[in-house]
Amino acid sequence: QQQVKQSPQSLIVQKGGISIINCAYENTAFDYFPWYQQFPGKGPALLIAIRPDVSEKKEGRFTISFNKSAKQFSLHIMDSQPGDSATYFCAANPPPRNTGKLIFGQGTTLQVKP
Amino acid sequence: DVKVTQSSRYLVKRTGEKVFLECVQDMDHENMFWYRQDPGLGLRLIYFSYDVKMKEKGDIPEGYSVSREKKERFSLILESASTNQTSMYLCASTPLVQGLRETQYFGPGTRLLVL
């Protein structure tokens, strides 16, 4: 299955709270899982990425948690700020690897209230 | 600094018109992609190109064609625009992947309205 399923579609969090976005996949051939962040009027940009040989990757307030057996991964935004309000996409890389192709999830629109 | 530019930010066309969307990257990347973005559907791949004059269909190629005559330029063509092609169109590029997972660099998007 060449799909990545993302939830929720939208999320509202208070400033200082934790935002959690989840993704699930079926194809065990995927071996790279990036998250992209898109601000209004801009194209998506790489935020953070993980490979399946680690269970967690942290960059500042952003953490990816990866559960290989469950074929799920999630993005956690700690101490969420209004500036984090954006659309977030999870993704995975289908074979063949040399194309650079990605399959994207459906997107989550995050609103952080001050 | 990495840069992907798209020819228009907003475009309004009539049903049946031929529409050209252009994308230019200045990073000497081999791979280029065209996506459409619709609420609740995420980014869906229309076509991609891994070299000049080379192209492959993505997940939703129907109603679209592409052209890549120069390495830096990748054009998306709507042969006869229809209202269901009203969408945000995003172009992206990435260098040739050699066992690595390369970042896709996106342009700012073109919002197309077909009346």
PDB file of C-alpha atoms in Angstrom:
ATOM      1  CA  GLN A   1       0.000   0.000   0.000  1.00  0.00           C
ATOM      2  CA  GLN A   2       1.502   3.303  -1.099  1.00  0.00           C
ATOM      3  CA  GLN A   3      -0.314   5.468   1.419  1.00  0.00           C
ATOM      4  CA  VAL A   4       0.422   7.493   4.481  1.00  0.00           C
ATOM      5  CA  LYS A   5      -2.590   8.295   6.662  1.00  0.00           C
ATOM      6  CA  GLN A   6      -2.398  11.416   8.811  1.00  0.00           C
ATOM      7  CA  SER A   7      -4.607  12.610  11.656  1.00  0.00           C
ATOM      8  CA  PRO A   8      -6.131  14.823  12.851  1.00  0.00           C
ATOM      9  CA  GLN A   9      -7.041  17.058   9.920  1.00  0.00           C
ATOM     10  CA  SER A  10      -7.075  20.102  12.186  1.00  0.00           C
ATOM     11  CA  LEU A  11      -5.851  20.847  15.682  1.00  0.00           C
ATOM     12  CA  ILE A  12      -6.254  23.762  18.070  1.00  0.00           C
ATOM     13  CA  VAL A  13      -3.838  24.036  20.988  1.00  0.00           C
ATOM     14  CA  GLN A  14      -3.302  26.670  23.638  1.00  0.00           C
ATOM     15  CA  LYS A  15       0.037  28.444  23.815  1.00  0.00           C
ATOM     16  CA  GLY A  16       2.447  26.378  25.880  1.00  0.00           C
ATOM     17  CA  GLY A  17       0.600  23.133  25.221  1.00  0.00           C
ATOM     18  CA  ILE A  18       1.738  20.016  23.390  1.00  0.00           C
ATOM     19  CA  SER A  19       0.652  19.454  19.786  1.00  0.00           C
ATOM     20  CA  ILE A  20       0.577  15.865  18.559  1.00  0.00           C
ATOM     21  CA  ILE A  21       0.062  14.771  14.963  1.00  0.00           C
ATOM     22  CA  ASN A  22      -0.046  11.118  13.995  1.00  0.00           C
ATOM     23  CA  CYS A  23       0.751   9.197  10.838  1.00  0.00           C
ATOM     24  CA  ALA A  24       0.431   5.546   9.865  1.00  0.00           C
ATOM     25  CA  TYR A  25       1.737   3.590   6.912  1.00  0.00           C
ATOM     26  CA  GLU A  26       1.440   0.081   5.496  1.00  0.00           C
ATOM     27  CA  ASN A  27       4.465  -0.422   3.265  1.00  0.00           C
ATOM     28  CA  THR A  28       7.417  -1.787   5.247  1.00  0.00           C
ATOM     29  CA  ALA A  29       9.743  -0.802   2.387  1.00  0.00           C
ATOM     30  CA  PHE A  30       9.535   2.849   3.499  1.00  0.00           C
ATOM     31  CA  ASP A  31      12.744   3.827   5.282  1.00  0.00           C
ATOM     32  CA  TYR A  32      12.684   7.594   5.589  1.00  0.00           C
ATOM     33  CA  PHE A  33       9.964   9.632   7.292  1.00  0.00           C
ATOM     34  CA  PRO A  34      10.169  13.432   7.049  1.00  0.00           C
ATOM     35  CA  TRP A  35       7.800  16.073   8.327  1.00  0.00           C
ATOM     36  CA  TYR A  36       7.192  19.240   6.338  1.00  0.00           C
ATOM     37  CA  GLN A  37       5.843  22.546   7.672  1.00  0.00           C
ATOM     38  CA  GLN A  38       3.901  24.970   5.491  1.00  0.00           C
ATOM     39  CA  PHE A  39       3.032  28.538   6.437  1.00  0.00           C
ATOM     40  CA  PRO A  40       0.213  30.362   4.622  1.00  0.00           C
ATOM     41  CA  GLY A  41       1.312  31.606   1.217  1.00  0.00           C
ATOM     42  CA  LYS A  42       4.499  29.525   1.271  1.00  0.00           C
ATOM     43  CA  GLY A  43       5.562  26.151  -0.010  1.00  0.00           C
ATOM     44  CA  PRO A  44       6.236  23.314   2.453  1.00  0.00           C
ATOM     45  CA  ALA A  45       9.710  23.124   3.981  1.00  0.00           C
ATOM     46  CA  LEU A  46      11.470  20.236   5.698  1.00  0.00           C
ATOM     47  CA  LEU A  47      11.074  20.423   9.473  1.00  0.00           C
ATOM     48  CA  ILE A  48      12.530  17.187  10.819  1.00  0.00           C
ATOM     49  CA  ALA A  49      13.036  13.609   9.603  1.00  0.00           C
ATOM     50  CA  ILE A  50      13.699  10.159  11.024  1.00  0.00           C
ATOM     51  CA  ARG A  51      14.906   6.773   9.848  1.00  0.00           C
ATOM     52  CA  PRO A  52      13.335   3.564  11.227  1.00  0.00           C
ATOM     53  CA  ASP A  53      16.501   2.443  13.025  1.00  0.00           C
ATOM     54  CA  VAL A  54      15.796   4.950  15.816  1.00  0.00           C
ATOM     55  CA  SER A  55      12.651   5.353  17.902  1.00  0.00           C
ATOM     56  CA  GLU A  56      12.898   9.077  18.531  1.00  0.00           C
ATOM     57  CA  LYS A  57      14.501  12.181  17.123  1.00  0.00           C
ATOM     58  CA  LYS A  58      14.434  15.569  18.778  1.00  0.00           C
ATOM     59  CA  GLU A  59      15.277  18.989  17.365  1.00  0.00           C
ATOM     60  CA  GLY A  60      14.491  21.802  19.748  1.00  0.00           C
ATOM     61  CA  ARG A  61      10.791  21.727  20.581  1.00  0.00           C
ATOM     62  CA  PHE A  62      10.025  19.253  17.779  1.00  0.00           C
ATOM     63  CA  THR A  63      10.218  15.481  18.338  1.00  0.00           C
ATOM     64  CA  ILE A  64       9.404  12.564  16.059  1.00  0.00           C
ATOM     65  CA  SER A  65       8.406   9.343  17.792  1.00  0.00           C
ATOM     66  CA  PHE A  66       8.614   6.230  15.642  1.00  0.00           C
ATOM     67  CA  ASN A  67       6.982   2.848  16.315  1.00  0.00           C
ATOM     68  CA  LYS A  68       8.240   0.405  13.705  1.00  0.00           C
ATOM     69  CA  SER A  69       6.138  -2.563  14.844  1.00  0.00           C
ATOM     70  CA  ALA A  70       2.944  -0.526  14.752  1.00  0.00           C
ATOM     71  CA  LYS A  71       3.993   1.250  11.540  1.00  0.00           C
ATOM     72  CA  GLN A  72       3.202   4.603  13.064  1.00  0.00           C
ATOM     73  CA  PHE A  73       5.087   7.809  13.662  1.00  0.00           C
ATOM     74  CA  SER A  74       4.107  11.079  15.240  1.00  0.00           C
ATOM     75  CA  LEU A  75       5.232  14.675  15.556  1.00  0.00           C
ATOM     76  CA  HIS A  76       5.209  16.280  18.990  1.00  0.00           C
ATOM     77  CA  ILE A  77       5.545  20.034  19.355  1.00  0.00           C
ATOM     78  CA  MET A  78       6.376  20.931  22.935  1.00  0.00           C
ATOM     79  CA  ASP A  79       5.581  24.365  24.387  1.00  0.00           C
ATOM     80  CA  SER A  80       3.565  25.201  21.266  1.00  0.00           C
ATOM     81  CA  GLN A  81       3.756  28.837  20.167  1.00  0.00           C
ATOM     82  CA  PRO A  82       1.482  30.960  17.927  1.00  0.00           C
ATOM     83  CA  GLY A  83       4.356  31.036  15.430  1.00  0.00           C
ATOM     84  CA  ASP A  84       3.960  27.256  15.058  1.00  0.00           C
ATOM     85  CA  SER A  85       0.531  27.766  13.483  1.00  0.00           C
ATOM     86  CA  ALA A  86       0.903  26.139  10.083  1.00  0.00           C
ATOM     87  CA  THR A  87      -0.015  23.067   8.076  1.00  0.00           C
ATOM     88  CA  TYR A  88       2.082  19.988   8.778  1.00  0.00           C
ATOM     89  CA  PHE A  89       2.593  17.061   6.417  1.00  0.00           C
ATOM     90  CA  CYS A  90       4.131  13.709   7.214  1.00  0.00           C
ATOM     91  CA  ALA A  91       5.712  11.776   4.372  1.00  0.00           C
ATOM     92  CA  ALA A  92       7.515   8.567   3.461  1.00  0.00           C
ATOM     93  CA  ASN A  93       9.778   7.505   0.615  1.00  0.00           C
ATOM     94  CA  PRO A  94       8.475   4.827  -1.748  1.00  0.00           C
ATOM     95  CA  PRO A  95      10.906   2.703  -3.738  1.00  0.00           C
ATOM     96  CA  PRO A  96      12.820   3.088  -5.977  1.00  0.00           C
ATOM     97  CA  ARG A  97      15.024   5.309  -3.829  1.00  0.00           C
ATOM     98  CA  ASN A  98      16.885   7.230  -6.529  1.00  0.00           C
ATOM     99  CA  THR A  99      13.855   9.276  -7.611  1.00  0.00           C
ATOM    100  CA  GLY A 100      13.613  11.314  -4.422  1.00  0.00           C
ATOM    101  CA  LYS A 101       9.861  10.769  -4.504  1.00  0.00           C
ATOM    102  CA  LEU A 102       7.806  11.190  -1.354  1.00  0.00           C
ATOM    103  CA  ILE A 103       4.278  10.146  -0.475  1.00  0.00           C
ATOM    104  CA  PHE A 104       2.598  12.776   1.679  1.00  0.00           C
ATOM    105  CA  GLY A 105      -0.099  12.479   4.296  1.00  0.00           C
ATOM    106  CA  GLN A 106      -3.323  14.469   4.129  1.00  0.00           C
ATOM    107  CA  GLY A 107      -2.009  17.365   6.197  1.00  0.00           C
ATOM    108  CA  THR A 108      -2.879  18.814   9.603  1.00  0.00           C
ATOM    109  CA  THR A 109      -3.717  22.461  10.101  1.00  0.00           C
ATOM    110  CA  LEU A 110      -2.450  23.541  13.520  1.00  0.00           C
ATOM    111  CA  GLN A 111      -3.671  26.670  15.243  1.00  0.00           C
ATOM    112  CA  VAL A 112      -1.938  27.722  18.451  1.00  0.00           C
ATOM    113  CA  LYS A 113      -4.030  30.187  20.423  1.00  0.00           C
ATOM    114  CA  PRO A 114      -2.236  32.892  22.430  1.00  0.00           C
TER     115      PRO A 114
ATOM    116  CA  ASP B   1      20.526  29.947  -1.058  1.00  0.00           C
ATOM    117  CA  VAL B   2      18.139  27.361  -2.417  1.00  0.00           C
ATOM    118  CA  LYS B   3      15.457  28.790  -4.672  1.00  0.00           C
ATOM    119  CA  VAL B   4      12.466  27.384  -6.528  1.00  0.00           C
ATOM    120  CA  THR B   5      10.308  29.934  -8.300  1.00  0.00           C
ATOM    121  CA  GLN B   6       6.919  29.555  -9.931  1.00  0.00           C
ATOM    122  CA  SER B   7       5.756  31.833 -12.724  1.00  0.00           C
ATOM    123  CA  SER B   8       2.522  33.014 -11.108  1.00  0.00           C
ATOM    124  CA  ARG B   9       1.144  33.182  -7.575  1.00  0.00           C
ATOM    125  CA  TYR B  10      -2.475  33.465  -8.727  1.00  0.00           C
ATOM    126  CA  LEU B  11      -4.078  32.551 -12.016  1.00  0.00           C
ATOM    127  CA  VAL B  12      -7.670  32.716 -13.254  1.00  0.00           C
ATOM    128  CA  LYS B  13      -8.558  30.805 -16.409  1.00  0.00           C
ATOM    129  CA  ARG B  14     -11.701  29.786 -18.267  1.00  0.00           C
ATOM    130  CA  THR B  15     -12.863  26.218 -18.843  1.00  0.00           C
ATOM    131  CA  GLY B  16     -11.252  24.799 -21.971  1.00  0.00           C
ATOM    132  CA  GLU B  17      -8.245  27.116 -21.954  1.00  0.00           C
ATOM    133  CA  LYS B  18      -4.725  25.747 -22.232  1.00  0.00           C
ATOM    134  CA  VAL B  19      -2.783  26.634 -19.118  1.00  0.00           C
ATOM    135  CA  PHE B  20       0.977  26.695 -18.594  1.00  0.00           C
ATOM    136  CA  LEU B  21       2.518  26.683 -15.133  1.00  0.00           C
ATOM    137  CA  GLU B  22       6.263  27.142 -15.028  1.00  0.00           C
ATOM    138  CA  CYS B  23       8.801  26.253 -12.379  1.00  0.00           C
ATOM    139  CA  VAL B  24      12.469  27.194 -12.278  1.00  0.00           C
ATOM    140  CA  GLN B  25      15.120  26.017  -9.808  1.00  0.00           C
ATOM    141  CA  ASP B  26      18.611  27.428  -9.471  1.00  0.00           C
ATOM    142  CA  MET B  27      20.186  24.522  -7.584  1.00  0.00           C
ATOM    143  CA  ASP B  28      21.169  22.310 -10.528  1.00  0.00           C
ATOM    144  CA  HIS B  29      18.837  19.594  -9.215  1.00  0.00           C
ATOM    145  CA  GLU B  30      18.135  16.559 -11.358  1.00  0.00           C
ATOM    146  CA  ASN B  31      14.692  15.702  -9.988  1.00  0.00           C
ATOM    147  CA  MET B  32      11.670  17.977 -10.263  1.00  0.00           C
ATOM    148  CA  PHE B  33       8.074  17.392  -9.215  1.00  0.00           C
ATOM    149  CA  TRP B  34       4.612  18.847  -9.704  1.00  0.00           C
ATOM    150  CA  TYR B  35       2.000  18.413  -6.964  1.00  0.00           C
ATOM    151  CA  ARG B  36      -1.479  19.666  -6.409  1.00  0.00           C
ATOM    152  CA  GLN B  37      -2.622  20.531  -2.896  1.00  0.00           C
ATOM    153  CA  ASP B  38      -6.252  20.253  -1.896  1.00  0.00           C
ATOM    154  CA  PRO B  39      -7.718  20.488   1.636  1.00  0.00           C
ATOM    155  CA  GLY B  40      -8.011  17.078   3.244  1.00  0.00           C
ATOM    156  CA  LEU B  41      -6.128  15.377   0.403  1.00  0.00           C
ATOM    157  CA  GLY B  42      -2.604  16.570   1.128  1.00  0.00           C
ATOM    158  CA  LEU B  43      -0.017  16.814  -1.618  1.00  0.00           C
ATOM    159  CA  ARG B  44      -0.663  14.550  -4.575  1.00  0.00           C
ATOM    160  CA  LEU B  45       2.011  13.934  -7.181  1.00  0.00           C
ATOM    161  CA  ILE B  46       1.014  14.763 -10.745  1.00  0.00           C
ATOM    162  CA  TYR B  47       4.266  14.194 -12.644  1.00  0.00           C
ATOM    163  CA  PHE B  48       7.959  14.119 -11.934  1.00  0.00           C
ATOM    164  CA  SER B  49      11.108  14.339 -14.006  1.00  0.00           C
ATOM    165  CA  TYR B  50      14.505  12.878 -13.194  1.00  0.00           C
ATOM    166  CA  ASP B  51      16.382  14.352 -16.146  1.00  0.00           C
ATOM    167  CA  VAL B  52      15.963  16.658 -19.116  1.00  0.00           C
ATOM    168  CA  LYS B  53      13.266  15.361 -21.467  1.00  0.00           C
ATOM    169  CA  MET B  54      12.488  12.520 -19.033  1.00  0.00           C
ATOM    170  CA  LYS B  55       9.174  12.321 -17.215  1.00  0.00           C
ATOM    171  CA  GLU B  56       7.095   9.851 -15.270  1.00  0.00           C
ATOM    172  CA  LYS B  57       3.474   9.891 -14.247  1.00  0.00           C
ATOM    173  CA  GLY B  58       2.626  10.374 -10.635  1.00  0.00           C
ATOM    174  CA  ASP B  59      -0.595   9.430  -8.893  1.00  0.00           C
ATOM    175  CA  ILE B  60      -2.970  11.827 -10.683  1.00  0.00           C
ATOM    176  CA  PRO B  61      -1.632  12.585 -14.200  1.00  0.00           C
ATOM    177  CA  GLU B  62      -4.989  12.648 -15.990  1.00  0.00           C
ATOM    178  CA  GLY B  63      -5.666  15.998 -17.654  1.00  0.00           C
ATOM    179  CA  TYR B  64      -2.062  17.144 -17.284  1.00  0.00           C
ATOM    180  CA  SER B  65       1.151  16.971 -19.264  1.00  0.00           C
ATOM    181  CA  VAL B  66       4.665  18.229 -18.553  1.00  0.00           C
ATOM    182  CA  SER B  67       7.712  19.475 -20.371  1.00  0.00           C
ATOM    183  CA  ARG B  68      11.332  19.599 -19.337  1.00  0.00           C
ATOM    184  CA  GLU B  69      13.532  20.996 -22.094  1.00  0.00           C
ATOM    185  CA  LYS B  70      16.163  22.447 -19.744  1.00  0.00           C
ATOM    186  CA  LYS B  71      17.443  21.104 -16.457  1.00  0.00           C
ATOM    187  CA  GLU B  72      16.330  24.109 -14.440  1.00  0.00           C
ATOM    188  CA  ARG B  73      12.811  24.415 -15.861  1.00  0.00           C
ATOM    189  CA  PHE B  74       9.803  22.115 -15.463  1.00  0.00           C
ATOM    190  CA  SER B  75       6.462  23.102 -16.948  1.00  0.00           C
ATOM    191  CA  LEU B  76       3.016  21.764 -16.115  1.00  0.00           C
ATOM    192  CA  ILE B  77       0.418  21.988 -18.870  1.00  0.00           C
ATOM    193  CA  LEU B  78      -3.326  21.746 -18.532  1.00  0.00           C
ATOM    194  CA  GLU B  79      -4.369  20.943 -22.094  1.00  0.00           C
ATOM    195  CA  SER B  80      -8.005  21.935 -21.567  1.00  0.00           C
ATOM    196  CA  ALA B  81      -8.635  23.362 -18.125  1.00  0.00           C
ATOM    197  CA  SER B  82     -11.643  22.136 -16.199  1.00  0.00           C
ATOM    198  CA  THR B  83     -13.230  23.385 -12.992  1.00  0.00           C
ATOM    199  CA  ASN B  84     -12.045  20.318 -11.077  1.00  0.00           C
ATOM    200  CA  GLN B  85      -8.484  21.443 -11.726  1.00  0.00           C
ATOM    201  CA  THR B  86      -9.004  24.474  -9.508  1.00  0.00           C
ATOM    202  CA  SER B  87      -6.311  23.946  -6.896  1.00  0.00           C
ATOM    203  CA  MET B  88      -2.964  24.999  -5.460  1.00  0.00           C
ATOM    204  CA  TYR B  89      -0.089  23.739  -7.597  1.00  0.00           C
ATOM    205  CA  LEU B  90       3.323  23.235  -6.032  1.00  0.00           C
ATOM    206  CA  CYS B  91       6.628  22.573  -7.734  1.00  0.00           C
ATOM    207  CA  ALA B  92       9.567  20.959  -5.943  1.00  0.00           C
ATOM    208  CA  SER B  93      13.080  19.849  -6.749  1.00  0.00           C
ATOM    209  CA  THR B  94      15.676  17.572  -5.223  1.00  0.00           C
ATOM    210  CA  PRO B  95      19.183  16.523  -6.237  1.00  0.00           C
ATOM    211  CA  LEU B  96      19.981  13.073  -7.556  1.00  0.00           C
ATOM    212  CA  VAL B  97      19.613  10.643  -4.702  1.00  0.00           C
ATOM    213  CA  GLN B  98      22.534   8.285  -4.207  1.00  0.00           C
ATOM    214  CA  GLY B  99      21.553   6.176  -1.251  1.00  0.00           C
ATOM    215  CA  LEU B 100      20.572   9.260   0.705  1.00  0.00           C
ATOM    216  CA  ARG B 101      17.260  10.804   1.590  1.00  0.00           C
ATOM    217  CA  GLU B 102      17.305  14.212   0.013  1.00  0.00           C
ATOM    218  CA  THR B 103      15.162  17.165   0.955  1.00  0.00           C
ATOM    219  CA  GLN B 104      12.501  18.346  -1.457  1.00  0.00           C
ATOM    220  CA  TYR B 105      12.620  22.118  -1.975  1.00  0.00           C
ATOM    221  CA  PHE B 106       9.290  23.678  -2.803  1.00  0.00           C
ATOM    222  CA  GLY B 107       8.260  26.792  -4.659  1.00  0.00           C
ATOM    223  CA  PRO B 108       5.641  29.154  -3.177  1.00  0.00           C
ATOM    224  CA  GLY B 109       2.801  27.638  -5.191  1.00  0.00           C
ATOM    225  CA  THR B 110       0.371  28.827  -7.856  1.00  0.00           C
ATOM    226  CA  ARG B 111      -3.276  29.113  -6.895  1.00  0.00           C
ATOM    227  CA  LEU B 112      -5.293  28.350 -10.029  1.00  0.00           C
ATOM    228  CA  LEU B 113      -8.984  29.132 -10.356  1.00  0.00           C
ATOM    229  CA  VAL B 114     -10.784  27.688 -13.384  1.00  0.00           C
ATOM    230  CA  LEU B 115     -14.144  29.335 -14.083  1.00  0.00           C
TER     231      LEU B 115
END
